[in-house]
Coordinates of C-alpha atoms in Angstrom, one line a residue:
M284 CA 0.0 0.0 -0.1
Y285 CA 1.2 3.5 -0.6
E286 CA 0.8 6.6 1.4
K287 CA 0.5 9.3 -1.4
I288 CA -0.2 8.6 -4.7
I289 CA -0.3 11.0 -7.8
V290 CA -2.9 9.9 -10.2
A291 CA -2.2 11.7 -13.6
I292 CA -5.4 11.9 -15.5
D293 CA -5.8 13.4 -18.8
T294 CA -9.4 14.8 -19.1
V295 CA -9.6 13.9 -22.8
Q296 CA -9.4 10.3 -21.7
M297 CA -11.8 10.2 -18.6
D298 CA -12.7 6.3 -19.2
K299 CA -8.9 5.4 -18.5
G300 CA -8.9 8.3 -15.9
E301 CA -11.7 6.6 -14.0
R302 CA -10.0 3.3 -14.4
I303 CA -6.7 4.5 -12.8
L304 CA -8.4 6.4 -10.2
R305 CA -10.4 3.1 -9.2
R306 CA -6.9 1.4 -9.2
A307 CA -5.3 4.0 -7.0
M308 CA -8.5 3.8 -4.5
R309 CA -7.3 0.0 -4.1
M310 CA -3.7 0.6 -3.6
V311 CA -3.8 3.7 -1.1
A312 CA -3.1 2.8 2.5
P313 CA -5.8 3.8 5.1
G314 CA -5.2 7.4 5.7
G315 CA -3.0 7.9 2.7
A316 CA -3.8 10.5 -0.1
L317 CA -4.6 10.5 -3.5
I318 CA -3.9 13.4 -5.6
L319 CA -5.4 13.9 -9.0
V320 CA -3.2 15.9 -11.5
N321 CA -4.0 17.3 -14.7
A322 CA -1.8 19.3 -17.0
V323 CA -3.2 22.1 -19.0
E324 CA -0.7 22.4 -21.7
D325 CA 0.5 26.0 -22.3
V326 CA -1.4 27.8 -25.3
P327 CA 1.0 28.7 -28.2
A328 CA 1.6 32.3 -28.3
Y329 CA 0.0 33.0 -31.5
I330 CA -3.1 31.7 -30.3
A331 CA -3.4 33.7 -27.3
V332 CA -2.7 36.7 -28.6
S333 CA -5.8 36.2 -31.3
E334 CA -8.3 34.9 -28.7
P335 CA -10.2 37.3 -26.7
I336 CA -10.7 35.0 -23.7
D337 CA -8.0 33.4 -21.6
L338 CA -8.2 29.8 -22.9
A339 CA -5.8 28.6 -20.3
V340 CA -8.0 29.5 -17.4
A341 CA -11.1 28.1 -19.2
A342 CA -9.1 24.9 -19.7
R343 CA -8.2 24.8 -16.0
K344 CA -11.5 25.5 -14.8
A345 CA -13.1 22.7 -17.1
A346 CA -10.5 20.2 -15.9
D347 CA -10.9 20.8 -12.3
E348 CA -14.9 20.6 -12.5
T349 CA -14.3 17.3 -14.5
L350 CA -11.8 15.8 -11.8
T351 CA -13.8 17.0 -9.0
A352 CA -17.2 15.6 -10.4
L353 CA -15.7 12.3 -11.0
C354 CA -14.2 12.1 -7.3
E355 CA -17.8 13.1 -6.2
R356 CA -19.5 10.3 -8.4
L357 CA -16.8 7.7 -6.9
G358 CA -17.1 8.8 -3.5
V359 CA -13.4 9.5 -3.2
N360 CA -11.9 12.3 -1.1
A361 CA -8.9 13.4 -3.0
H362 CA -7.0 16.5 -3.8
V363 CA -7.4 17.9 -7.2
E364 CA -4.3 19.7 -8.8
I365 CA -4.7 21.4 -12.0
R366 CA -1.1 22.4 -13.4
Q367 CA -0.1 24.7 -16.3
G368 CA 2.6 23.5 -18.5
A369 CA 4.1 20.3 -20.1
A370 CA 2.4 17.1 -18.7
A371 CA 5.6 14.9 -17.8
R372 CA 7.2 18.0 -16.2
E373 CA 4.3 19.1 -14.2
I374 CA 3.4 15.4 -13.0
L375 CA 7.1 15.1 -12.0
A376 CA 7.0 18.3 -10.2
S377 CA 3.8 17.4 -8.5
A378 CA 5.2 14.0 -7.2
E379 CA 8.3 16.1 -5.9
Q380 CA 6.2 18.7 -4.0
N381 CA 3.7 16.1 -2.6
Q382 CA 6.6 13.7 -1.7
A383 CA 4.4 10.9 -3.5
D384 CA 5.7 7.5 -3.4
L385 CA 3.7 6.3 -6.4
I386 CA 2.7 8.1 -9.6
L387 CA 0.0 6.3 -11.5
I388 CA -0.7 7.1 -15.2
A389 CA -2.7 5.7 -18.1
S390 CA -0.8 4.9 -21.4
H391 CA -2.3 6.1 -24.4
V392 CA -2.4 4.3 -27.8
P393 CA 1.2 4.8 -29.0
D394 CA 2.5 5.8 -32.4
V395 CA 5.7 4.7 -34.1
S396 CA 8.1 7.1 -32.1
N397 CA 7.0 6.1 -28.7
Y398 CA 5.5 2.7 -29.3
F399 CA 5.7 1.0 -26.3
I400 CA 4.3 3.4 -23.5
G401 CA 3.7 6.9 -24.9
A402 CA 5.9 10.0 -24.6
T403 CA 4.5 11.3 -21.6
A404 CA 4.7 8.1 -19.6
D405 CA 8.2 7.4 -20.9
R406 CA 9.4 10.7 -19.7
I407 CA 7.9 10.2 -16.2
V408 CA 9.5 6.5 -16.0
R409 CA 12.9 7.9 -16.8
H410 CA 12.9 10.8 -14.5
A411 CA 10.6 10.2 -11.5
R412 CA 12.1 9.6 -8.1
C413 CA 9.6 7.3 -6.9
S414 CA 7.7 4.3 -8.4
V415 CA 5.6 4.7 -11.4
L416 CA 2.6 2.6 -12.6
I417 CA 1.6 2.6 -16.0
D418 CA -1.7 1.2 -16.7
R419 CA -2.8 -0.3 -20.6

């Protein structure tokens, strides 16, 4: 059992997100913490200038609402962190800041360049200072 689990969820793939959150719920120690992390990618400057609304703020709000609703639906008490930036970097930073002992992440359907586990999961595996579980 783990004391602090980072559950990295891509809100575009909520079916996988729900599956890994359910797995994390079984793996966390009594009294342990689940921390749901979503990273909102930076908006390219050429888009940010042309759009009248702040896309990043809207994306963070939508992600927070989606993950909070998932926690409520599953009846899980988890902390939701919405971070801004590259997914791998932000997930790793959250794991360090929260002193997590496990990062749980779903792998996407890979392409030729990252056939086995995907680019984000690959970066996390190579750079994490804690255990990493990749769910297929």
